[in-house]
Coordinates of C-alpha atoms in Angstrom, one line a residue:
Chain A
X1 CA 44.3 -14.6 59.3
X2 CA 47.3 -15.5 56.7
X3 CA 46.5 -15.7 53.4
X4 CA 48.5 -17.8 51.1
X5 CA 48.7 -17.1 47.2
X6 CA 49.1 -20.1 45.0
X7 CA 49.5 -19.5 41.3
X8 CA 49.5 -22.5 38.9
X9 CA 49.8 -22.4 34.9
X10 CA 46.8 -22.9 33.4
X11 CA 46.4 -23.6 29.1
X12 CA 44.2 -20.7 27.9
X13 CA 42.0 -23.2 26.4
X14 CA 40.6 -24.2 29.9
X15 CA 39.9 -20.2 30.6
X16 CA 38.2 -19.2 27.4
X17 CA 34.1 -18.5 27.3
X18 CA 31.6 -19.6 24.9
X19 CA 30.5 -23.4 25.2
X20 CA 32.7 -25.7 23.1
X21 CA 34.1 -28.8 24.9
X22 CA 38.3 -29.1 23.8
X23 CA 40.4 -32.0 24.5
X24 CA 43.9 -33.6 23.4
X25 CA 44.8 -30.3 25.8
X26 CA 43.1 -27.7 23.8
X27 CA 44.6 -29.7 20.5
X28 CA 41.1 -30.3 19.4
X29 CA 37.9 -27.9 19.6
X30 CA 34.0 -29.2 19.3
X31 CA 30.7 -28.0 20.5
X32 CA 29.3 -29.4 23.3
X33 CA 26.6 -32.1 21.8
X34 CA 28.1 -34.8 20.1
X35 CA 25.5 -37.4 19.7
X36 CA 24.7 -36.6 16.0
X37 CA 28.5 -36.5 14.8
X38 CA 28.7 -40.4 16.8
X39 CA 25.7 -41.2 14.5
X40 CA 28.0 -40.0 11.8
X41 CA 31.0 -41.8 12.5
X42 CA 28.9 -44.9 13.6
X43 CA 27.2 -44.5 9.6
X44 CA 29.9 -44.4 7.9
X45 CA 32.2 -46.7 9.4
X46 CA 29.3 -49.3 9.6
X47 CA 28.4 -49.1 5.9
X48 CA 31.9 -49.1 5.3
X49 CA 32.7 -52.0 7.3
X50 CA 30.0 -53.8 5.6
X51 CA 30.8 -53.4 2.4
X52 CA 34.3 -54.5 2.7
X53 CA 32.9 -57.5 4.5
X54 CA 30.4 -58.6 2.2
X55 CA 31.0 -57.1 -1.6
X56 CA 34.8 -56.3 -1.6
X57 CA 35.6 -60.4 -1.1
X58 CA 33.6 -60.8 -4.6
X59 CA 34.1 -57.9 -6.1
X60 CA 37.6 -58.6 -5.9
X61 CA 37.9 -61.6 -7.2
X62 CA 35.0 -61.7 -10.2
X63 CA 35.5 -57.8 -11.1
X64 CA 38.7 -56.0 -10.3
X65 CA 41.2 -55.5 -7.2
X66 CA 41.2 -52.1 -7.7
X67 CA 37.7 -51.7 -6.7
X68 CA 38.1 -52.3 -2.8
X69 CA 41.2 -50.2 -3.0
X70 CA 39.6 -46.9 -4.2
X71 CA 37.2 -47.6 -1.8
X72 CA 39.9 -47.6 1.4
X73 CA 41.7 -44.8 -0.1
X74 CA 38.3 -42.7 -0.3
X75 CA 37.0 -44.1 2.8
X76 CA 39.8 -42.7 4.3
X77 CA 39.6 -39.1 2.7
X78 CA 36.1 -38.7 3.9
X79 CA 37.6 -39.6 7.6
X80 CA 39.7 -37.3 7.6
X81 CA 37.7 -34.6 6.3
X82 CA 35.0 -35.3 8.9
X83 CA 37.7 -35.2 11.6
X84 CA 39.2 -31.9 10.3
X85 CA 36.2 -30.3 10.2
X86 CA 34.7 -31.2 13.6
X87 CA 37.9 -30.9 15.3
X88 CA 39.4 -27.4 14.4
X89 CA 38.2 -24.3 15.2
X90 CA 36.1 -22.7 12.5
X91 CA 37.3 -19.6 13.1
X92 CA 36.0 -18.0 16.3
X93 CA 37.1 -14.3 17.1
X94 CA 37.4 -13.8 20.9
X95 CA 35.9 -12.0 23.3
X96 CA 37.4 -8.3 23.4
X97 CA 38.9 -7.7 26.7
X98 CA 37.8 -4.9 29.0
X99 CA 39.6 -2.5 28.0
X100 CA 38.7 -2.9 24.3
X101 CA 35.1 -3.5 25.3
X102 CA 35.2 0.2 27.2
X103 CA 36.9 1.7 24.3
X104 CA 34.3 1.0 21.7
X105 CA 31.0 1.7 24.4
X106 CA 33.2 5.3 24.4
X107 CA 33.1 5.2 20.5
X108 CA 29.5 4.2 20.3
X109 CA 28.6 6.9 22.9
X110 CA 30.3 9.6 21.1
X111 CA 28.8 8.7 17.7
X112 CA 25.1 8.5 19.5
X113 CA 24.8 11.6 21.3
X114 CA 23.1 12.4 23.8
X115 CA 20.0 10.4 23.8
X116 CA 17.0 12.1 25.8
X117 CA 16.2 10.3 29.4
X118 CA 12.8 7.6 28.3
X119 CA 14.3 6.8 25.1
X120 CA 15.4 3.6 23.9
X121 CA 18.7 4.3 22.7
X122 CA 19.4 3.5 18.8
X123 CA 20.9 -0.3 17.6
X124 CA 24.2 -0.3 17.9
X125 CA 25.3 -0.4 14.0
X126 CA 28.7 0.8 12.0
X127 CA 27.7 1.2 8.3
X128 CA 31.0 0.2 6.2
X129 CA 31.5 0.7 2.5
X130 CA 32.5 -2.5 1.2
X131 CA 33.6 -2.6 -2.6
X132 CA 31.1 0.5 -3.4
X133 CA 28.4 -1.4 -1.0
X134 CA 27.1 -0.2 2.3
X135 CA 27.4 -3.1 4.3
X136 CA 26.1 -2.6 8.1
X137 CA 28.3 -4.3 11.0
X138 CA 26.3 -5.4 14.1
X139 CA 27.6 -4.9 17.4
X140 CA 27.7 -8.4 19.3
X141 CA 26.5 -8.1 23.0
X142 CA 28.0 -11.0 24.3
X143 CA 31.3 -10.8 23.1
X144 CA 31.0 -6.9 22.9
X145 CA 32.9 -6.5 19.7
X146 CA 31.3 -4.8 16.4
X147 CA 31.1 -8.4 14.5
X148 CA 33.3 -8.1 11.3
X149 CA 31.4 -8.7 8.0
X150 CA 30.0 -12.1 7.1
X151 CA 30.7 -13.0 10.8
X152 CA 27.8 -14.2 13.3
X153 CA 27.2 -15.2 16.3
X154 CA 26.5 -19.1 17.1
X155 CA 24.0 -19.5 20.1
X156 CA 24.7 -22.7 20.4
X157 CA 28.4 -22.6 20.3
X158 CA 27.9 -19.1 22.2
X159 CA 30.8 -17.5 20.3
X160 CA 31.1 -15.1 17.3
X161 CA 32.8 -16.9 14.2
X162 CA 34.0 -15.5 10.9
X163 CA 32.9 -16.2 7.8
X164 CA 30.0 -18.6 9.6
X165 CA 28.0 -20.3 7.1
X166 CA 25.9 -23.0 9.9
X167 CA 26.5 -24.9 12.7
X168 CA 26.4 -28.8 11.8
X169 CA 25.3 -31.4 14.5
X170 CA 26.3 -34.0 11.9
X171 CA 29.8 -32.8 12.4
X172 CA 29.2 -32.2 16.1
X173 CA 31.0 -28.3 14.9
X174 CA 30.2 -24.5 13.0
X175 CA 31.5 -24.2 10.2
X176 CA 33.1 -21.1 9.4
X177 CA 36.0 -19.4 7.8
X178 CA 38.8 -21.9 8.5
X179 CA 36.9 -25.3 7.9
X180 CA 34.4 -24.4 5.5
X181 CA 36.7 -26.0 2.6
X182 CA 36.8 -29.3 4.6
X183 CA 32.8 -29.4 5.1
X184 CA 32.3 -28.6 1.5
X185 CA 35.1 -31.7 0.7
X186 CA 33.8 -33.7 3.5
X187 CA 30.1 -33.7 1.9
X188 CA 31.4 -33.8 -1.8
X189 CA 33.9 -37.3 -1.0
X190 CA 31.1 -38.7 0.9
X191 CA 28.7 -38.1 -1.8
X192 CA 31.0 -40.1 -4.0
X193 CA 31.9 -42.9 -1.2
X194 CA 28.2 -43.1 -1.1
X195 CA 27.5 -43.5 -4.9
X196 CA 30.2 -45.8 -5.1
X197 CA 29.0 -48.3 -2.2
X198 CA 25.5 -47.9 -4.1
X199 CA 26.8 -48.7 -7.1
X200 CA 28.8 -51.4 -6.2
X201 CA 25.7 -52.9 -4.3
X202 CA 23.7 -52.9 -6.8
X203 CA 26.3 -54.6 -9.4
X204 CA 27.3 -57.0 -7.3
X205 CA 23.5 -58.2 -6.5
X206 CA 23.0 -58.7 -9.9
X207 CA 26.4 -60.6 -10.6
X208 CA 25.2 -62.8 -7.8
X209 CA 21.7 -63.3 -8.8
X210 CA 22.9 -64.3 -12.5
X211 CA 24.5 -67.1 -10.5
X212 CA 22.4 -68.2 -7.5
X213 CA 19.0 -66.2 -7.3
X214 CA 17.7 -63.2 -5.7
X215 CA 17.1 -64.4 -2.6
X216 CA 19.9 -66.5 -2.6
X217 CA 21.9 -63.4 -3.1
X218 CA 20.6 -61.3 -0.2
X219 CA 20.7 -64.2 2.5
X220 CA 24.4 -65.1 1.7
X221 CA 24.9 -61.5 2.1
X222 CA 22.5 -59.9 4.4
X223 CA 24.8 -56.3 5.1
X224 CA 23.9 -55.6 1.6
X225 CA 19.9 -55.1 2.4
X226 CA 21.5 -52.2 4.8
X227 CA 24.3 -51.1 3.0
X228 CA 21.1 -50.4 0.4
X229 CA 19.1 -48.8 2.7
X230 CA 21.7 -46.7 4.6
X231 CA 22.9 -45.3 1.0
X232 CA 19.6 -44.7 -0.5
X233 CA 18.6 -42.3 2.1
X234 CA 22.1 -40.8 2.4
X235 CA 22.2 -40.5 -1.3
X236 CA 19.6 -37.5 -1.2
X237 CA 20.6 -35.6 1.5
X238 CA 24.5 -36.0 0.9
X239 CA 24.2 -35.2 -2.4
X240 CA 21.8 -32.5 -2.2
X241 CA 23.8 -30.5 0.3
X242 CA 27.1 -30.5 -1.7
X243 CA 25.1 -29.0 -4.8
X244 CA 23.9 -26.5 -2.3
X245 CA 27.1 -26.1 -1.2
X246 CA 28.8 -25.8 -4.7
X247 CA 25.7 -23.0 -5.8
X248 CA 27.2 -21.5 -2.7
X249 CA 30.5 -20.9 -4.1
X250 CA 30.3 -20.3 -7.5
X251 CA 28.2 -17.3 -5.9
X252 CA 31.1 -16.9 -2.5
X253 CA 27.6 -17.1 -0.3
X254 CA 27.5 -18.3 3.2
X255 CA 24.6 -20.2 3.9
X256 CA 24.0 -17.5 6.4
X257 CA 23.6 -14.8 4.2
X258 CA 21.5 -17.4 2.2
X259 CA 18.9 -17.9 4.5
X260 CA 18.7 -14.1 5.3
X261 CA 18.7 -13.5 1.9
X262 CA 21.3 -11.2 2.1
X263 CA 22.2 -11.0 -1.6
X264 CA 19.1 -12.2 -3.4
X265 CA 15.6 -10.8 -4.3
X266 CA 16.2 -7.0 -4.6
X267 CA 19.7 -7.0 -3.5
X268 CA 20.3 -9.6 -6.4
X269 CA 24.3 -9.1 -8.0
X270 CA 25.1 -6.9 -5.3
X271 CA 27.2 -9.1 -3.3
X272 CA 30.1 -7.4 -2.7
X273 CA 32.9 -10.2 -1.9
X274 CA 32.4 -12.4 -4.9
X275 CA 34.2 -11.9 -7.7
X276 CA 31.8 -12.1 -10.2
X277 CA 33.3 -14.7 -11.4
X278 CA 33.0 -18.4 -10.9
X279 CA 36.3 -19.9 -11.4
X280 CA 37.5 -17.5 -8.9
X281 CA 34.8 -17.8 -6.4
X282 CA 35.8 -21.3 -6.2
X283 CA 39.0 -20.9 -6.2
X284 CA 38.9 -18.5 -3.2
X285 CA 37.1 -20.6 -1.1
X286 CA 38.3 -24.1 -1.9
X287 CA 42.2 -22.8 -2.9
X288 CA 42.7 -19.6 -1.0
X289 CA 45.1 -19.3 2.1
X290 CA 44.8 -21.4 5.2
X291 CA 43.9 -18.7 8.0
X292 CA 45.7 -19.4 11.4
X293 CA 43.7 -20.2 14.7
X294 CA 43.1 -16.6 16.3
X295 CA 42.4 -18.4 19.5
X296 CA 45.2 -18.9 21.4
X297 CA 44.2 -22.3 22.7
X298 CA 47.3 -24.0 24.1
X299 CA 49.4 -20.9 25.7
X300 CA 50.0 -20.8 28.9
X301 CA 47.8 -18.9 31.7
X302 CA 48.7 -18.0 34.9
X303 CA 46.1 -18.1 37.4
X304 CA 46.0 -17.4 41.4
X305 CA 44.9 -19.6 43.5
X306 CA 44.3 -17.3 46.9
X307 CA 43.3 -19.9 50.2
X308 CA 43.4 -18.2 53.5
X309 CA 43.7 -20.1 56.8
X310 CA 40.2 -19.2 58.2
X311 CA 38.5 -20.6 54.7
X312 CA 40.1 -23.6 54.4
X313 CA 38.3 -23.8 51.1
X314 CA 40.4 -22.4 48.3
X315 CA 38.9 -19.3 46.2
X316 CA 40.0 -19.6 42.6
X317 CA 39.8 -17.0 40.7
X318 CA 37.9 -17.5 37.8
X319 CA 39.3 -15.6 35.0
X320 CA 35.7 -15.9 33.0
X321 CA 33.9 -13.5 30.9
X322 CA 32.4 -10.8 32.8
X323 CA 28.4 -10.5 33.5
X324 CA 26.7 -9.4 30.4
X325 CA 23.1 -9.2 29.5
X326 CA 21.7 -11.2 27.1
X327 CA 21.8 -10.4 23.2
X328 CA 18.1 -10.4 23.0
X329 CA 17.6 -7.6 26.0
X330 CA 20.4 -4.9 24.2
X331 CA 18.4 -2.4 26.5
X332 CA 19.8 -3.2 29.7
X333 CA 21.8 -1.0 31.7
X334 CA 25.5 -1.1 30.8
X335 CA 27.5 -4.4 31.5
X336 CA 29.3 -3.6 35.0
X337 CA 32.7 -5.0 33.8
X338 CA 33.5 -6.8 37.4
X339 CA 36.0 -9.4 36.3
X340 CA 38.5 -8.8 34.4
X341 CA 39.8 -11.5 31.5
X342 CA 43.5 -10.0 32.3
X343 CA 46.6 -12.7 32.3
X344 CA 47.1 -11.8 35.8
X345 CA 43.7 -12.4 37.8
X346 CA 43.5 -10.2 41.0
X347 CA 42.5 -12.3 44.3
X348 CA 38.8 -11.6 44.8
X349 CA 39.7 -9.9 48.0
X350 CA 39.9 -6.6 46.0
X351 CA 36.9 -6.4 44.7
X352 CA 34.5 -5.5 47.7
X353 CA 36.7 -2.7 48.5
X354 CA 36.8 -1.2 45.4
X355 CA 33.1 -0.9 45.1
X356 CA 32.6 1.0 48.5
X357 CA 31.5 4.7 47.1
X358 CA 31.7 7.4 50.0
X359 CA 27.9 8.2 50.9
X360 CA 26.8 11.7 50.1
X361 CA 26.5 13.0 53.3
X362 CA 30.4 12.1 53.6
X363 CA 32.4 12.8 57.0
X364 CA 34.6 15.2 55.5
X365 CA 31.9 17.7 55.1
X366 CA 30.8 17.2 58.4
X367 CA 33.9 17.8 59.3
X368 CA 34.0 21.3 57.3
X369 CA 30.9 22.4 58.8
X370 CA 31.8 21.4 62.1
X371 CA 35.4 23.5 62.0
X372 CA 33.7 26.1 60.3
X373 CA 30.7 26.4 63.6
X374 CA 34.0 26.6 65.6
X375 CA 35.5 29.2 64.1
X376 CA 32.5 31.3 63.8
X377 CA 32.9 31.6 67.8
Chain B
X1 CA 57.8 -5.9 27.0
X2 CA 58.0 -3.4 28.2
X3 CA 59.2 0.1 27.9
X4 CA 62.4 0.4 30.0
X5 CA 61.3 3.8 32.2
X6 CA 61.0 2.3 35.9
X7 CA 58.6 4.4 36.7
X8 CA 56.4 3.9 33.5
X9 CA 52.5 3.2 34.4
X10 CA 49.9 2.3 31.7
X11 CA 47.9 5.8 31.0
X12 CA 45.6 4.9 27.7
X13 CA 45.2 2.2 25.6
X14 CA 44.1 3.2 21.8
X15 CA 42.9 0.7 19.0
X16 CA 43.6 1.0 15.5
X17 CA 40.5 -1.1 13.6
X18 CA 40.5 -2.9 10.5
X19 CA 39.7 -1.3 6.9
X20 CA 36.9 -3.1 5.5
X21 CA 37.0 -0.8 2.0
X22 CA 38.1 -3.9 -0.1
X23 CA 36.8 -6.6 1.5
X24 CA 37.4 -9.1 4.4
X25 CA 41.2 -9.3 3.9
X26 CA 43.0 -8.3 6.7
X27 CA 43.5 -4.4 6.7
X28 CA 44.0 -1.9 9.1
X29 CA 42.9 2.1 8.9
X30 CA 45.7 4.2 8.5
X31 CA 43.9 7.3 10.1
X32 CA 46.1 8.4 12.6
X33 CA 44.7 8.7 15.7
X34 CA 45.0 12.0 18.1
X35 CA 45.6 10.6 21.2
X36 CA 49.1 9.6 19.5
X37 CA 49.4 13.2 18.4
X38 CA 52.1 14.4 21.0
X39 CA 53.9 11.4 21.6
X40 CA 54.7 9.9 17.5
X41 CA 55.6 11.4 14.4
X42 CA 52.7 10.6 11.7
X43 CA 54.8 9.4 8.5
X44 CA 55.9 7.1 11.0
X45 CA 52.9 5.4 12.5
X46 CA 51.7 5.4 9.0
X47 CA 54.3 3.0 8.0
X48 CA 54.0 0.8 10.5
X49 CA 50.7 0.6 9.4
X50 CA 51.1 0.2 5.6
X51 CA 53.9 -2.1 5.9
X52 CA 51.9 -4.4 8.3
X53 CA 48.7 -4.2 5.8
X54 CA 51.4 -5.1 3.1
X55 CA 52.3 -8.3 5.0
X56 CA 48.9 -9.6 5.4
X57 CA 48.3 -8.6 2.0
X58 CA 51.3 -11.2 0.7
X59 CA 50.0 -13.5 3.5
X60 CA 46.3 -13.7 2.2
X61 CA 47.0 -13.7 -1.6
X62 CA 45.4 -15.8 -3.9
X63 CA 47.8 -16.8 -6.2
X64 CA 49.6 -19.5 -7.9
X65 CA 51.4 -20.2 -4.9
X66 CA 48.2 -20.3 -2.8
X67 CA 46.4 -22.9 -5.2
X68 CA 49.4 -24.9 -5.5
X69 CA 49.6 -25.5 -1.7
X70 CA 45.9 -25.8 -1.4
X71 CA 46.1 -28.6 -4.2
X72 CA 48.7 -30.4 -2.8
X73 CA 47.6 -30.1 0.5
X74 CA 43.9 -31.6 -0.4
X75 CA 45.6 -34.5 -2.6
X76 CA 47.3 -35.5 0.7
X77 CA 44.3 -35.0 3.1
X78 CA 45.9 -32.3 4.5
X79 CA 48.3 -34.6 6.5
X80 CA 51.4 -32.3 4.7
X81 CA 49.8 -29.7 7.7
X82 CA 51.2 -31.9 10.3
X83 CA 54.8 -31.2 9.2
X84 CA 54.7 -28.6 7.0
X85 CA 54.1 -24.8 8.0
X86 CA 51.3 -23.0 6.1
X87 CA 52.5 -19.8 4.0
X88 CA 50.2 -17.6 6.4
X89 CA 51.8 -19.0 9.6
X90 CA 55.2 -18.2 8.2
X91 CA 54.1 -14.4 7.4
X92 CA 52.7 -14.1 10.9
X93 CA 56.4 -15.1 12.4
X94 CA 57.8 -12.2 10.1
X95 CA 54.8 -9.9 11.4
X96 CA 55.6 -11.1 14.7
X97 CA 59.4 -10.4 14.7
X98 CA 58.7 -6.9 12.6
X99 CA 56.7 -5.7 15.3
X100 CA 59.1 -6.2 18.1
X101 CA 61.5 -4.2 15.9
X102 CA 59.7 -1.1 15.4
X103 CA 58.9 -1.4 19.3
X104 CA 62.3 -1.8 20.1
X105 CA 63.4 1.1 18.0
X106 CA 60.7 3.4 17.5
X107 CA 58.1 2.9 19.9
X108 CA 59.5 2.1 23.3
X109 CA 62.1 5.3 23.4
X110 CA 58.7 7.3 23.1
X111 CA 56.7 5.2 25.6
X112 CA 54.7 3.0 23.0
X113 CA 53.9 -0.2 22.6
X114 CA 52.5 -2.1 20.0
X115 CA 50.7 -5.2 20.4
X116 CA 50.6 -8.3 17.5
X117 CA 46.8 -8.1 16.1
X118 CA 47.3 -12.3 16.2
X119 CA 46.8 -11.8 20.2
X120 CA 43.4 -9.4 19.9
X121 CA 42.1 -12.0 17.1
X122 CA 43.0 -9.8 14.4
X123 CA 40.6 -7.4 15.0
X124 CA 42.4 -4.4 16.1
X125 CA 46.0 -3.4 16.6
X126 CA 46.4 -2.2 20.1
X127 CA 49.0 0.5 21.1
X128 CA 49.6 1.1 25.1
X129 CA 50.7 4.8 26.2
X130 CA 52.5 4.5 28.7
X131 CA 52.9 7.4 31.1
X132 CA 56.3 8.6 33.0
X133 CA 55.1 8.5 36.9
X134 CA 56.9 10.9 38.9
X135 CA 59.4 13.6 37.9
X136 CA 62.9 12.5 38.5
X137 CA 64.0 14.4 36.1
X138 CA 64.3 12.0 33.4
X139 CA 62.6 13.1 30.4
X140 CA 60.3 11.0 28.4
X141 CA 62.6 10.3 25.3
X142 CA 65.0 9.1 27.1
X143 CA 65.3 5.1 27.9
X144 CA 67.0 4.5 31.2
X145 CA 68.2 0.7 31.3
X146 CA 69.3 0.7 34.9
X147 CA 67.1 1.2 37.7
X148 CA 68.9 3.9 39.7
X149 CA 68.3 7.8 38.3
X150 CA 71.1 9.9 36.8
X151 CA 72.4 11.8 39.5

């Protein structure tokens, strides 16, 4: 039986865990469901499209020029905010490879002791001391790192992200370190786009009902009735959100920590990363440095291919997380790390043989005893 | 790369982890750690260390510079990204070349190597200990470029 290895060049991108769908080869990074951020797109560049089919053309004309050009230019910002955000990555910290993985089970086991046989053994937690604050780091069983502070773990994106502050369907993405500042302007120029189109309606239904007639007005123009609609119920939620989102900052809160309640009721002031101060809060978050992608989407991989003539079916080797338990059952027996996440994938070959233990009752002391019975006569 | 002993094998792997003390910034502990004990001197690991926190220090600070890029990069839509590299991603190339400096010249001639937190997401700075397989004499200081032992 010949066995013939084939290796091939893979992106990393097409290798990495956690459920986010890429594409433009690994240039662009979403979650898997997509529907609501379509609905999004569709929304906006329907009302959009509307408005610069119906009230623009009058507006024009009877008001000011200028009025459908603002609109373009922030019809256009809001675009490309929404794209930004849903296509980059929010700041995901990968999985720690094995031998990372082993080297903080070792840490963990050294700091717990020896726990007596029946007992659940404690959480796994590191306490940190964060600006004179005890802040408590939880360890992450699926991507078996200790998460660093203010980062969780998204269960729908199944990946740990820094900084995460929610996962948005509208945007089809979390939102975390690196595109929180493009949500927050995403939501504060659609707020205004919205307003605007609102306002605009409104104006130019009155300009055209001085001259025609109510009715008149909306059957010469029937996209405004939706335009109305679409806005009015936007107008709440949009709006709504980016003062959340602005409370949010002036105070450097995720919404995260919000909903936990992290820094509010009895631990009220003692949030340790804002800088008690609003201008700079803001200024952090909005103005602070671009952080790089940690995830190494579109370097090169190299993975084996092994097909031997007697299977003419070809085993990849999958260089995938290895099997973990669950976060929600931490009690299981340690993770078995059977595949490895190294560059260089071993052919799966190896791997039966490696797990074949000797049985207790071995040959070799067979053997011994056997030598020894001979000697003895 | 790699350290130039032939017969070098992996032995241990230890992990240096971030310093949270002062925040979320990007900070590594100092604390040096003892399976390094025999094979570095300390003052040196320690400024490896401090220099690379002081990099990531100059690459995360808030400062004039920082808001005048963020400004101008949000009155453009943050289309100046597509051609422009951010201040961060130019530290990280410094960091980058830095570190293949101190493992050319200090870590490799004692069987170290250091690898760039960027490719373990940040999170820890990973340095390999690499172990001299069989004795052919050639002691562990020692980098031997060729492949054939001294005779």
């Amino acid at each position: 039986m010949s066995a013939v290895m084939i290796t091939r060049k893979v992106r990393k991108w097409e290798k990495l865990p956690g459920k986010n769908t890429f594409c433009c080869d690994g240039r662009v990074m979403m979650a898997r469901q997509k529907g609501v951020f379509y609905l999004t797109l569709f929304l906006i560049t329907g009302t959009c499209a509307l408005f610069f089919a119906f009230e623009c053309p009058y507006l024009a004309v009877h008001l000011c020029p200028a009025i459908p050009v603002f609109a373009v230019l922030l019809f256009l910002f809001v675009m490309a905010m929404l794209l930004r955000t849903s296509f980059s990555d929010p700041g995901v910290l990968p999985r720690a490879l094995p031998e990372e993985a082993t080297f903080i089970e070792m840490e963990i086991e050294a700091a717990n002791g020896n726990v007596p046989a029946g007992q659940r053994p404690p959480p796994r937690i590191r306490n940190v001391q964060i600006n004179n604050q005890i802040v408590k780091l939880k360890y992450c069983y699926t991507c078996k790192i200790f998460r660093p502070p203010r980062a969780s773990h998204c269960s729908i994106c199944d990946n740990c992200v820094d900084r995460f502050d929610h996962h948005c369907p509208w945007v089809g993405n979390c939102v975390g370190k690196r595109n929180y500042r493009y949500f927050y302007l995403f939501t504060l120029s659609l707020s205004l786009l919205t307003i605007y189109i609102f306002t605009f309606d409104i104006v130019h239904v009155v300009m055209r009902s001085m001259n025609g007639g109510f009715l008149n007005t909306l059957k010469e123009t029937p996209g405004t009735v939706l335009e109305v609609l679409v806005c009015f119920f936007t107008l709440w939620s949009v709006v709504g959100l980016t003062g959340f989102h602005t409370y949010l900052i002036s105070l450097n809160q995720t919404t995260n920590e919000d909903i936990k309640g992290s820094w509010s009721g009895k631990n009220r002031g003692q949030n340790p990363y804002s800088h008690k101060n609003i201008i700079k809060n803001c200024c952090e978050v909005l103005c602070g440095p671009t952080y790089p992608s940690v995830l190494d989407r579109r370097g090169l991989l190299q993975e084996d291919t092994l097909i031997s003539s007697s299977n003419p079916v070809p085993q990849s080797t999958k260089t995938t997380a290895p099997l973990i338990p669950n976060e929600h059952t931490p009690d299981d027996a340690k993770p078995s790390i059977a595949a490895s996440a190294e560059k260089n994938a071993s052919p799966k070959e190896e791997h039966p043989a490696a797990t074949k233990v000797p049985p207790l009752a071995s040959p070799e002391t067979d053997a011994e005893t056997s030598i020894a019975k001979e000697r003895a006569h | 790369l790699r350290p130039c002993h032939v017969n070098a094998s992996l032995a241990n792997k230890v992990f240096i982890q971030r310093d949270y003390s002062e925040g979320t910034t990007c900070k590594f502990q100092t604390k040096f750690p003892s399976e390094l004990e025999s094979r570095i001197e300390r003052t040196l690991f320690e400024d490896t260390v401090k220099t690379l926190n002081n990099y990531y220090a100059e690459a995360e600070k808030i400062g004039g510079q920082s808001y005048l890029e963020g400004c101008l990069a949000c009155a453009t839509a943050y289309l100046i990204f597509l051609c422009m590299e951010t201040r961060y991603e130019k530290v990280l190339k410094k960091i980058a070349k830095y570190i293949q400096e101190q493992n050319e010249k200090i870590y490799a001639p004692r069987g170290l190597l250091i690898t760039d937190p960027i490719e373990r997401g940040m999170r820890v700075i990973e340095i390999s200990i690499y172990e001299d397989r069989g004795s052919s004499g050639s002691s562990s200081g020692s980098s031997s470029v060729s492949g054939s032992t001294a005779r």
